[in-house]
mmCIF file with all atom_site columns, C-alpha atoms in Angstrom:
data_model
loop_
_atom_site.group_PDB
_atom_site.id
_atom_site.type_symbol
_atom_site.label_atom_id
_atom_site.label_alt_id
_atom_site.label_comp_id
_atom_site.label_asym_id
_atom_site.label_entity_id
_atom_site.label_seq_id
_atom_site.pdbx_PDB_ins_code
_atom_site.Cartn_x
_atom_site.Cartn_y
_atom_site.Cartn_z
_atom_site.occupancy
_atom_site.B_iso_or_equiv
_atom_site.pdbx_formal_charge
_atom_site.auth_seq_id
_atom_site.auth_comp_id
_atom_site.auth_asym_id
_atom_site.auth_atom_id
_atom_site.pdbx_PDB_model_num
ATOM 1   C CA . MET A 1 1   ? 0.119   0.126  0.215   1.00 27.00 ? 1307 MET A CA 1
ATOM 2   C CA . LEU A 1 2   ? 2.634   2.493  0.284   1.00 32.00 ? 1308 LEU A CA 1
ATOM 3   C CA . ASP A 1 3   ? 4.921   2.348  -2.022  1.00 39.00 ? 1309 ASP A CA 1
ATOM 4   C CA . SER A 1 4   ? 1.970   3.440  -4.308  1.00 39.00 ? 1310 SER A CA 1
ATOM 5   C CA . TYR A 1 5   ? 3.382   6.952  -2.778  1.00 48.00 ? 1311 TYR A CA 1
ATOM 6   C CA . GLY A 1 6   ? 6.632   6.161  -2.805  1.00 57.00 ? 1312 GLY A CA 1
ATOM 7   C CA . TRP A 1 7   ? 7.052   6.416  1.318   1.00 66.00 ? 1313 TRP A CA 1
ATOM 8   C CA . GLY A 1 8   ? 9.842   3.866  1.667   1.00 65.00 ? 1314 GLY A CA 1
ATOM 9   C CA . ASP A 1 9   ? 10.333  3.369  5.575   1.00 77.00 ? 1315 ASP A CA 1
ATOM 10  C CA . ILE A 1 10  ? 10.548  6.407  6.537   1.00 80.00 ? 1316 ILE A CA 1
ATOM 11  C CA . ASP A 1 11  ? 6.350   6.661  7.371   1.00 81.00 ? 1317 ASP A CA 1
ATOM 12  C CA . ASP A 1 12  ? 7.997   3.624  9.347   1.00 83.00 ? 1318 ASP A CA 1
ATOM 13  C CA . LEU A 1 13  ? 10.266  6.087  10.439  1.00 84.00 ? 1319 LEU A CA 1
ATOM 14  C CA . TYR A 1 14  ? 7.535   9.142  11.930  1.00 84.00 ? 1320 TYR A CA 1
ATOM 15  C CA . LYS A 1 15  ? 5.598   5.882  13.764  1.00 83.00 ? 1321 LYS A CA 1
ATOM 16  C CA . GLU A 1 16  ? 8.320   5.415  15.459  1.00 84.00 ? 1322 GLU A CA 1
ATOM 17  C CA . THR A 1 17  ? 9.789   8.443  15.988  1.00 84.00 ? 1323 THR A CA 1
ATOM 18  C CA . TYR A 1 18  ? 6.521   10.123 16.811  1.00 83.00 ? 1324 TYR A CA 1
ATOM 19  C CA . ASN A 1 19  ? 5.047   7.204  19.619  1.00 82.00 ? 1325 ASN A CA 1
ATOM 20  C CA . ASP A 1 20  ? 1.683   7.197  16.528  1.00 81.00 ? 1326 ASP A CA 1
ATOM 21  C CA . GLU A 1 21  ? 0.594   4.176  15.003  1.00 79.00 ? 1327 GLU A CA 1
ATOM 22  C CA . ASN A 1 22  ? -2.451  6.307  13.646  1.00 78.00 ? 1328 ASN A CA 1
ATOM 23  C CA . SER A 1 23  ? -2.319  7.473  10.369  1.00 76.00 ? 1329 SER A CA 1
ATOM 24  C CA . LEU A 1 24  ? -4.158  8.960  7.189   1.00 75.00 ? 1330 LEU A CA 1
ATOM 25  C CA . TYR A 1 25  ? -2.820  8.176  3.199   1.00 73.00 ? 1331 TYR A CA 1
ATOM 26  C CA . ILE A 1 26  ? -3.505  11.020 1.051   1.00 73.00 ? 1332 ILE A CA 1
ATOM 27  C CA . ASP A 1 27  ? -2.666  11.730 -2.813  1.00 67.00 ? 1333 ASP A CA 1
ATOM 28  C CA . GLY A 1 28  ? -2.379  15.022 -2.731  1.00 62.00 ? 1334 GLY A CA 1
ATOM 29  C CA . SER A 1 29  ? -0.306  15.079 -5.841  1.00 59.00 ? 1335 SER A CA 1
ATOM 30  C CA . MET A 1 30  ? -3.848  15.058 -8.600  1.00 59.00 ? 1336 MET A CA 1
ATOM 31  C CA . GLY A 1 31  ? -1.519  14.746 -11.036 1.00 61.00 ? 1337 GLY A CA 1
ATOM 32  C CA . VAL A 1 32  ? 1.519   16.853 -12.744 1.00 62.00 ? 1338 VAL A CA 1
ATOM 33  C CA . CYS A 1 33  ? -1.121  19.090 -14.418 1.00 63.00 ? 1339 CYS A CA 1
ATOM 34  C CA . TYR A 1 34  ? -1.773  20.757 -11.387 1.00 79.00 ? 1340 TYR A CA 1
ATOM 35  C CA . SER A 1 35  ? -0.691  24.271 -10.314 1.00 88.00 ? 1341 SER A CA 1
ATOM 36  C CA . ALA A 1 36  ? 0.082   24.150 -6.499  1.00 90.00 ? 1342 ALA A CA 1
ATOM 37  C CA . SER A 1 37  ? -2.005  26.884 -6.327  1.00 92.00 ? 1343 SER A CA 1
ATOM 38  C CA . VAL A 1 38  ? -4.641  23.954 -6.664  1.00 92.00 ? 1344 VAL A CA 1
ATOM 39  C CA . ARG A 1 39  ? -2.836  21.996 -4.717  1.00 92.00 ? 1345 ARG A CA 1
ATOM 40  C CA . TYR A 1 40  ? -3.222  23.872 -2.558  1.00 95.00 ? 1346 TYR A CA 1
ATOM 41  C CA . ASN A 1 41  ? -7.186  24.804 -2.109  1.00 95.00 ? 1347 ASN A CA 1
ATOM 42  C CA . ARG A 1 42  ? -7.864  20.887 -2.552  1.00 93.00 ? 1348 ARG A CA 1
ATOM 43  C CA . GLY A 1 43  ? -5.909  20.288 1.108   1.00 95.00 ? 1349 GLY A CA 1
ATOM 44  C CA . LYS A 1 44  ? -7.592  23.302 2.091   1.00 96.00 ? 1350 LYS A CA 1
ATOM 45  C CA . LYS A 1 45  ? -10.877 21.090 1.303   1.00 96.00 ? 1351 LYS A CA 1
ATOM 46  C CA . SER A 1 46  ? -9.596  18.412 2.802   1.00 94.00 ? 1352 SER A CA 1
ATOM 47  C CA . GLY A 1 47  ? -8.707  19.475 5.971   1.00 96.00 ? 1353 GLY A CA 1
ATOM 48  C CA . MET A 1 48  ? -12.585 20.454 6.813   1.00 97.00 ? 1354 MET A CA 1
ATOM 49  C CA . LYS A 1 49  ? -12.967 17.571 6.001   1.00 95.00 ? 1355 LYS A CA 1
ATOM 50  C CA . LEU A 1 50  ? -11.058 15.782 8.248   1.00 95.00 ? 1356 LEU A CA 1
ATOM 51  C CA . ILE A 1 51  ? -12.162 18.066 11.018  1.00 97.00 ? 1357 ILE A CA 1
ATOM 52  C CA . GLN A 1 52  ? -16.706 17.146 10.184  1.00 97.00 ? 1358 GLN A CA 1
ATOM 53  C CA . LYS A 1 53  ? -14.669 13.597 10.045  1.00 95.00 ? 1359 LYS A CA 1
ATOM 54  C CA . LEU A 1 54  ? -13.059 14.136 13.707  1.00 95.00 ? 1360 LEU A CA 1
ATOM 55  C CA . ARG A 1 55  ? -16.218 15.585 14.678  1.00 96.00 ? 1361 ARG A CA 1
ATOM 56  C CA . SER A 1 56  ? -18.414 13.128 14.365  1.00 96.00 ? 1362 SER A CA 1
ATOM 57  C CA . GLY A 1 57  ? -16.144 9.787  15.544  1.00 95.00 ? 1363 GLY A CA 1
ATOM 58  C CA . GLU A 1 58  ? -15.921 8.698  12.197  1.00 94.00 ? 1364 GLU A CA 1
ATOM 59  C CA . TYR A 1 59  ? -12.144 9.615  13.075  1.00 92.00 ? 1365 TYR A CA 1
ATOM 60  C CA . GLU A 1 60  ? -10.745 9.761  16.520  1.00 91.00 ? 1366 GLU A CA 1
ATOM 61  C CA . LEU A 1 61  ? -7.932  11.183 18.881  1.00 91.00 ? 1367 LEU A CA 1
ATOM 62  C CA . LYS A 1 62  ? -7.082  9.924  21.572  1.00 89.00 ? 1368 LYS A CA 1
ATOM 63  C CA . GLU A 1 63  ? -6.268  11.583 25.062  1.00 90.00 ? 1369 GLU A CA 1
ATOM 64  C CA . GLY A 1 64  ? -3.562  13.358 24.101  1.00 89.00 ? 1370 GLY A CA 1
ATOM 65  C CA . GLU A 1 65  ? -2.816  13.062 20.485  1.00 90.00 ? 1371 GLU A CA 1
ATOM 66  C CA . THR A 1 66  ? -1.808  15.020 17.880  1.00 92.00 ? 1372 THR A CA 1
ATOM 67  C CA . ILE A 1 67  ? -2.496  16.415 14.548  1.00 94.00 ? 1373 ILE A CA 1
ATOM 68  C CA . LYS A 1 68  ? 1.197   15.928 12.344  1.00 93.00 ? 1374 LYS A CA 1
ATOM 69  C CA . ILE A 1 69  ? 1.076   16.419 8.564   1.00 94.00 ? 1375 ILE A CA 1
ATOM 70  C CA . VAL A 1 70  ? 3.883   15.581 6.850   1.00 92.00 ? 1376 VAL A CA 1
ATOM 71  C CA . GLY A 1 71  ? 3.533   16.240 2.818   1.00 90.00 ? 1377 GLY A CA 1
ATOM 72  C CA . TYR A 1 72  ? 6.324   14.193 0.068   1.00 86.00 ? 1378 TYR A CA 1
ATOM 73  C CA . SER A 1 73  ? 7.037   16.365 -3.381  1.00 85.00 ? 1379 SER A CA 1
ATOM 74  C CA . MET A 1 74  ? 3.710   17.852 -4.557  1.00 85.00 ? 1380 MET A CA 1
ATOM 75  C CA . GLY A 1 75  ? 1.541   16.840 -1.868  1.00 89.00 ? 1381 GLY A CA 1
ATOM 76  C CA . GLY A 1 76  ? 2.868   19.445 0.139   1.00 92.00 ? 1382 GLY A CA 1
ATOM 77  C CA . ALA A 1 77  ? 0.899   22.550 -1.195  1.00 94.00 ? 1383 ALA A CA 1
ATOM 78  C CA . TYR A 1 78  ? -1.082  20.080 -0.751  1.00 94.00 ? 1384 TYR A CA 1
ATOM 79  C CA . ALA A 1 79  ? 0.560   19.935 3.185   1.00 96.00 ? 1385 ALA A CA 1
ATOM 80  C CA . ALA A 1 80  ? 0.252   23.447 4.099   1.00 97.00 ? 1386 ALA A CA 1
ATOM 81  C CA . GLY A 1 81  ? -4.163  24.701 2.970   1.00 97.00 ? 1387 GLY A CA 1
ATOM 82  C CA . MET A 1 82  ? -4.914  21.322 4.823   1.00 96.00 ? 1388 MET A CA 1
ATOM 83  C CA . ALA A 1 83  ? -2.879  22.974 7.979   1.00 97.00 ? 1389 ALA A CA 1
ATOM 84  C CA . TYR A 1 84  ? -4.455  26.600 7.071   1.00 98.00 ? 1390 TYR A CA 1
ATOM 85  C CA . ALA A 1 85  ? -7.596  24.973 7.087   1.00 98.00 ? 1391 ALA A CA 1
ATOM 86  C CA . LEU A 1 86  ? -6.563  23.321 10.894  1.00 97.00 ? 1392 LEU A CA 1
ATOM 87  C CA . THR A 1 87  ? -4.983  26.022 12.371  1.00 97.00 ? 1393 THR A CA 1
ATOM 88  C CA . GLN A 1 88  ? -9.091  28.120 11.225  1.00 97.00 ? 1394 GLN A CA 1
ATOM 89  C CA . ASP A 1 89  ? -11.097 25.897 13.809  1.00 97.00 ? 1395 ASP A CA 1
ATOM 90  C CA . PRO A 1 90  ? -11.028 26.925 17.218  1.00 95.00 ? 1396 PRO A CA 1
ATOM 91  C CA . GLU A 1 91  ? -11.961 22.961 18.370  1.00 94.00 ? 1397 GLU A CA 1
ATOM 92  C CA . TYR A 1 92  ? -8.682  21.476 16.701  1.00 95.00 ? 1398 TYR A CA 1
ATOM 93  C CA . ALA A 1 93  ? -5.718  24.102 16.036  1.00 96.00 ? 1399 ALA A CA 1
ATOM 94  C CA . HIS A 1 94  ? -3.632  23.869 19.453  1.00 95.00 ? 1400 HIS A CA 1
ATOM 95  C CA . LEU A 1 95  ? -4.190  19.589 18.082  1.00 95.00 ? 1401 LEU A CA 1
ATOM 96  C CA . LEU A 1 96  ? -2.191  20.493 14.974  1.00 95.00 ? 1402 LEU A CA 1
ATOM 97  C CA . GLN A 1 97  ? 1.662   19.873 16.100  1.00 93.00 ? 1403 GLN A CA 1
ATOM 98  C CA . PHE A 1 98  ? 3.324   20.675 12.810  1.00 93.00 ? 1404 PHE A CA 1
ATOM 99  C CA . VAL A 1 99  ? 3.478   20.500 9.566   1.00 95.00 ? 1405 VAL A CA 1
ATOM 100 C CA . ASP A 1 100 ? 6.656   18.625 7.588   1.00 92.00 ? 1406 ASP A CA 1
ATOM 101 C CA . TYR A 1 101 ? 7.650   19.268 3.980   1.00 90.00 ? 1407 TYR A CA 1
ATOM 102 C CA . LEU A 1 102 ? 9.827   16.417 2.522   1.00 86.00 ? 1408 LEU A CA 1
ATOM 103 C CA . ALA A 1 103 ? 11.222  17.629 -0.771  1.00 83.00 ? 1409 ALA A CA 1
ATOM 104 C CA . PRO A 1 104 ? 8.406   19.909 -1.777  1.00 87.00 ? 1410 PRO A CA 1
ATOM 105 C CA . PHE A 1 105 ? 7.797   20.397 -5.415  1.00 86.00 ? 1411 PHE A CA 1
ATOM 106 C CA . GLN A 1 106 ? 7.619   24.184 -6.216  1.00 87.00 ? 1412 GLN A CA 1
ATOM 107 C CA . PRO A 1 107 ? 8.750   24.897 -2.209  1.00 89.00 ? 1413 PRO A CA 1
ATOM 108 C CA . THR A 1 108 ? 7.822   28.900 -3.449  1.00 90.00 ? 1414 THR A CA 1
ATOM 109 C CA . SER A 1 109 ? 4.833   28.667 -4.625  1.00 92.00 ? 1415 SER A CA 1
ATOM 110 C CA . PHE A 1 110 ? 2.820   27.780 -1.475  1.00 95.00 ? 1416 PHE A CA 1
ATOM 111 C CA . THR A 1 111 ? 2.838   29.471 2.209   1.00 95.00 ? 1417 THR A CA 1
ATOM 112 C CA . HIS A 1 112 ? 3.012   27.118 4.972   1.00 97.00 ? 1418 HIS A CA 1
ATOM 113 C CA . PRO A 1 113 ? 0.383   28.938 7.574   1.00 97.00 ? 1419 PRO A CA 1
ATOM 114 C CA . GLU A 1 114 ? 1.861   31.284 10.454  1.00 93.00 ? 1420 GLU A CA 1
ATOM 115 C CA . GLY A 1 115 ? 1.518   29.873 14.000  1.00 92.00 ? 1421 GLY A CA 1
ATOM 116 C CA . VAL A 1 116 ? 1.519   25.812 13.547  1.00 93.00 ? 1422 VAL A CA 1
ATOM 117 C CA . LEU A 1 117 ? 5.569   24.794 13.420  1.00 91.00 ? 1423 LEU A CA 1
ATOM 118 C CA . GLY A 1 118 ? 6.737   24.183 9.713   1.00 92.00 ? 1424 GLY A CA 1
ATOM 119 C CA . ARG A 1 119 ? 10.021  21.706 8.726   1.00 89.00 ? 1425 ARG A CA 1
ATOM 120 C CA . GLN A 1 120 ? 11.329  21.845 5.305   1.00 87.00 ? 1426 GLN A CA 1
ATOM 121 C CA . PHE A 1 121 ? 14.222  18.791 5.070   1.00 82.00 ? 1427 PHE A CA 1
ATOM 122 C CA . ALA A 1 122 ? 15.598  18.573 0.800   1.00 78.00 ? 1428 ALA A CA 1
ATOM 123 C CA . SER A 1 123 ? 18.332  17.678 -1.508  1.00 73.00 ? 1429 SER A CA 1
ATOM 124 C CA . SER A 1 124 ? 20.313  20.659 -2.414  1.00 71.00 ? 1430 SER A CA 1
ATOM 125 C CA . THR A 1 125 ? 20.052  18.181 -5.388  1.00 71.00 ? 1431 THR A CA 1
ATOM 126 C CA . ASP A 1 126 ? 16.748  17.622 -6.266  1.00 71.00 ? 1432 ASP A CA 1
ATOM 127 C CA . LYS A 1 127 ? 16.118  19.161 -9.538  1.00 68.00 ? 1433 LYS A CA 1
ATOM 128 C CA . PHE A 1 128 ? 12.325  19.100 -8.963  1.00 67.00 ? 1434 PHE A CA 1
ATOM 129 C CA . ASN A 1 129 ? 12.097  22.071 -5.344  1.00 63.00 ? 1435 ASN A CA 1
ATOM 130 C CA . THR A 1 130 ? 15.617  23.522 -5.515  1.00 58.00 ? 1436 THR A CA 1
ATOM 131 C CA . SER A 1 131 ? 15.729  23.714 -2.274  1.00 61.00 ? 1437 SER A CA 1
ATOM 132 C CA . SER A 1 132 ? 14.480  27.510 -2.064  1.00 78.00 ? 1438 SER A CA 1
ATOM 133 C CA . HIS A 1 133 ? 12.609  28.077 1.216   1.00 83.00 ? 1439 HIS A CA 1
ATOM 134 C CA . ILE A 1 134 ? 8.648   27.685 1.449   1.00 89.00 ? 1440 ILE A CA 1
ATOM 135 C CA . SER A 1 135 ? 7.393   31.266 2.592   1.00 89.00 ? 1441 SER A CA 1
ATOM 136 C CA . ASN A 1 136 ? 7.092   31.575 6.304   1.00 87.00 ? 1442 ASN A CA 1
ATOM 137 C CA . ILE A 1 137 ? 8.992   28.746 7.658   1.00 86.00 ? 1443 ILE A CA 1
ATOM 138 C CA . ASP A 1 138 ? 11.404  29.863 9.963   1.00 81.00 ? 1444 ASP A CA 1
ATOM 139 C CA . LYS A 1 139 ? 15.371  29.568 7.920   1.00 75.00 ? 1445 LYS A CA 1
ATOM 140 C CA . ASP A 1 140 ? 16.637  27.174 11.326  1.00 72.00 ? 1446 ASP A CA 1
ATOM 141 C CA . MET A 1 141 ? 14.086  24.615 10.011  1.00 74.00 ? 1447 MET A CA 1
ATOM 142 C CA . VAL A 1 142 ? 15.276  24.261 6.889   1.00 74.00 ? 1448 VAL A CA 1
ATOM 143 C CA . LYS A 1 143 ? 17.023  21.732 6.587   1.00 72.00 ? 1449 LYS A CA 1
ATOM 144 C CA . THR A 1 144 ? 19.008  19.887 2.948   1.00 68.00 ? 1450 THR A CA 1
ATOM 145 C CA . GLU A 1 145 ? 22.316  17.750 2.332   1.00 65.00 ? 1451 GLU A CA 1
ATOM 146 C CA . THR A 1 146 ? 23.706  15.862 -0.725  1.00 57.00 ? 1452 THR A CA 1
ATOM 147 C CA . TRP A 1 147 ? 23.914  12.595 -0.591  1.00 49.00 ? 1453 TRP A CA 1
ATOM 148 C CA . ASN A 1 148 ? 25.807  10.197 -3.252  1.00 46.00 ? 1454 ASN A CA 1
ATOM 149 C CA . ASP A 1 149 ? 22.186  7.811  -4.335  1.00 46.00 ? 1455 ASP A CA 1
ATOM 150 C CA . TYR A 1 150 ? 20.391  10.254 -4.382  1.00 45.00 ? 1456 TYR A CA 1
ATOM 151 C CA . LEU A 1 151 ? 19.906  10.174 -7.917  1.00 45.00 ? 1457 LEU A CA 1
ATOM 152 C CA . LYS A 1 152 ? 16.820  7.756  -9.454  1.00 50.00 ? 1458 LYS A CA 1
ATOM 153 C CA . MET A 1 153 ? 14.409  11.731 -10.824 1.00 50.00 ? 1459 MET A CA 1
ATOM 154 C CA . GLY A 1 154 ? 17.278  13.925 -10.596 1.00 53.00 ? 1460 GLY A CA 1
ATOM 155 C CA . GLY A 1 155 ? 18.225  12.822 -6.498  1.00 55.00 ? 1461 GLY A CA 1
ATOM 156 C CA . HIS A 1 156 ? 13.988  13.408 -5.931  1.00 61.00 ? 1462 HIS A CA 1
ATOM 157 C CA . LEU A 1 157 ? 12.545  10.365 -4.618  1.00 64.00 ? 1463 LEU A CA 1
ATOM 158 C CA . PHE A 1 158 ? 13.023  8.751  -0.912  1.00 67.00 ? 1464 PHE A CA 1
ATOM 159 C CA . ASN A 1 159 ? 16.227  5.682  0.088   1.00 67.00 ? 1465 ASN A CA 1
ATOM 160 C CA . ASP A 1 160 ? 17.681  5.195  2.211   1.00 70.00 ? 1466 ASP A CA 1
ATOM 161 C CA . ASN A 1 161 ? 19.838  8.241  2.475   1.00 70.00 ? 1467 ASN A CA 1
ATOM 162 C CA . PHE A 1 162 ? 17.559  10.279 2.681   1.00 72.00 ? 1468 PHE A CA 1
ATOM 163 C CA . LYS A 1 163 ? 15.615  8.289  5.451   1.00 75.00 ? 1469 LYS A CA 1
ATOM 164 C CA . ASN A 1 164 ? 19.135  8.505  6.899   1.00 75.00 ? 1470 ASN A CA 1
ATOM 165 C CA . PHE A 1 165 ? 19.125  11.688 6.288   1.00 75.00 ? 1471 PHE A CA 1
ATOM 166 C CA . LEU A 1 166 ? 15.256  12.483 8.302   1.00 77.00 ? 1472 LEU A CA 1
ATOM 167 C CA . GLU A 1 167 ? 16.378  9.898  11.057  1.00 80.00 ? 1473 GLU A CA 1
ATOM 168 C CA . LYS A 1 168 ? 20.022  12.252 11.407  1.00 79.00 ? 1474 LYS A CA 1
ATOM 169 C CA . CYS A 1 169 ? 17.746  15.320 12.030  1.00 77.00 ? 1475 CYS A CA 1
ATOM 170 C CA . PHE A 1 170 ? 15.815  13.696 14.604  1.00 79.00 ? 1476 PHE A CA 1
ATOM 171 C CA . ASN A 1 171 ? 18.066  12.668 16.593  1.00 79.00 ? 1477 ASN A CA 1
ATOM 172 C CA . GLU A 1 172 ? 20.444  15.379 16.688  1.00 77.00 ? 1478 GLU A CA 1
ATOM 173 C CA . GLY A 1 173 ? 16.670  17.350 18.481  1.00 69.00 ? 1479 GLY A CA 1
ATOM 174 C CA . ILE A 1 174 ? 15.022  19.406 15.650  1.00 65.00 ? 1480 ILE A CA 1
ATOM 175 C CA . PRO A 1 175 ? 12.737  21.408 18.107  1.00 52.00 ? 1481 PRO A CA 1
ATOM 176 C CA . ILE A 1 176 ? 9.491   20.079 18.030  1.00 47.00 ? 1482 ILE A CA 1
ATOM 177 C CA . TYR A 1 177 ? 6.387   22.464 19.910  1.00 40.00 ? 1483 TYR A CA 1
ATOM 178 C CA . ILE A 1 178 ? 4.085   21.067 21.468  1.00 35.00 ? 1484 ILE A CA 1
#
């Protein structure tokens, strides 16, 4: 199931790091013909649907559980839209722990919502994200690195080196504020 999204073991790294086995996978790319603004707006709609499902009880959060959003590639703009919708809701805004953008595509074409931790991880040799900075993310939270065998699709696909890079960032204590 996860390989269709190209996650490899990176989703498992998040689950282990944040001790959270609850996951919801959404394809935020919607095809290569959609602009970042279209993906962002669809992400906002998806965020509103998530809120509705939480309110109806279709999805439940355990006591103390937070919402963490991780967007990869074209899903970066979608993740930002979802996060924006959550930040506008007084009941769920405080539960949004962070938004991580992994190798975000068109990173200068959307904005991270204010008031929530945003982190951007990318290869400085990625031909798709150009390691550009997403607006409203503290530059200390933009982590880039170059690795030797991160070459498929111009350095854009996940591999063990990307996972190791993320794990190193997590282990070195990239701040998480709750």
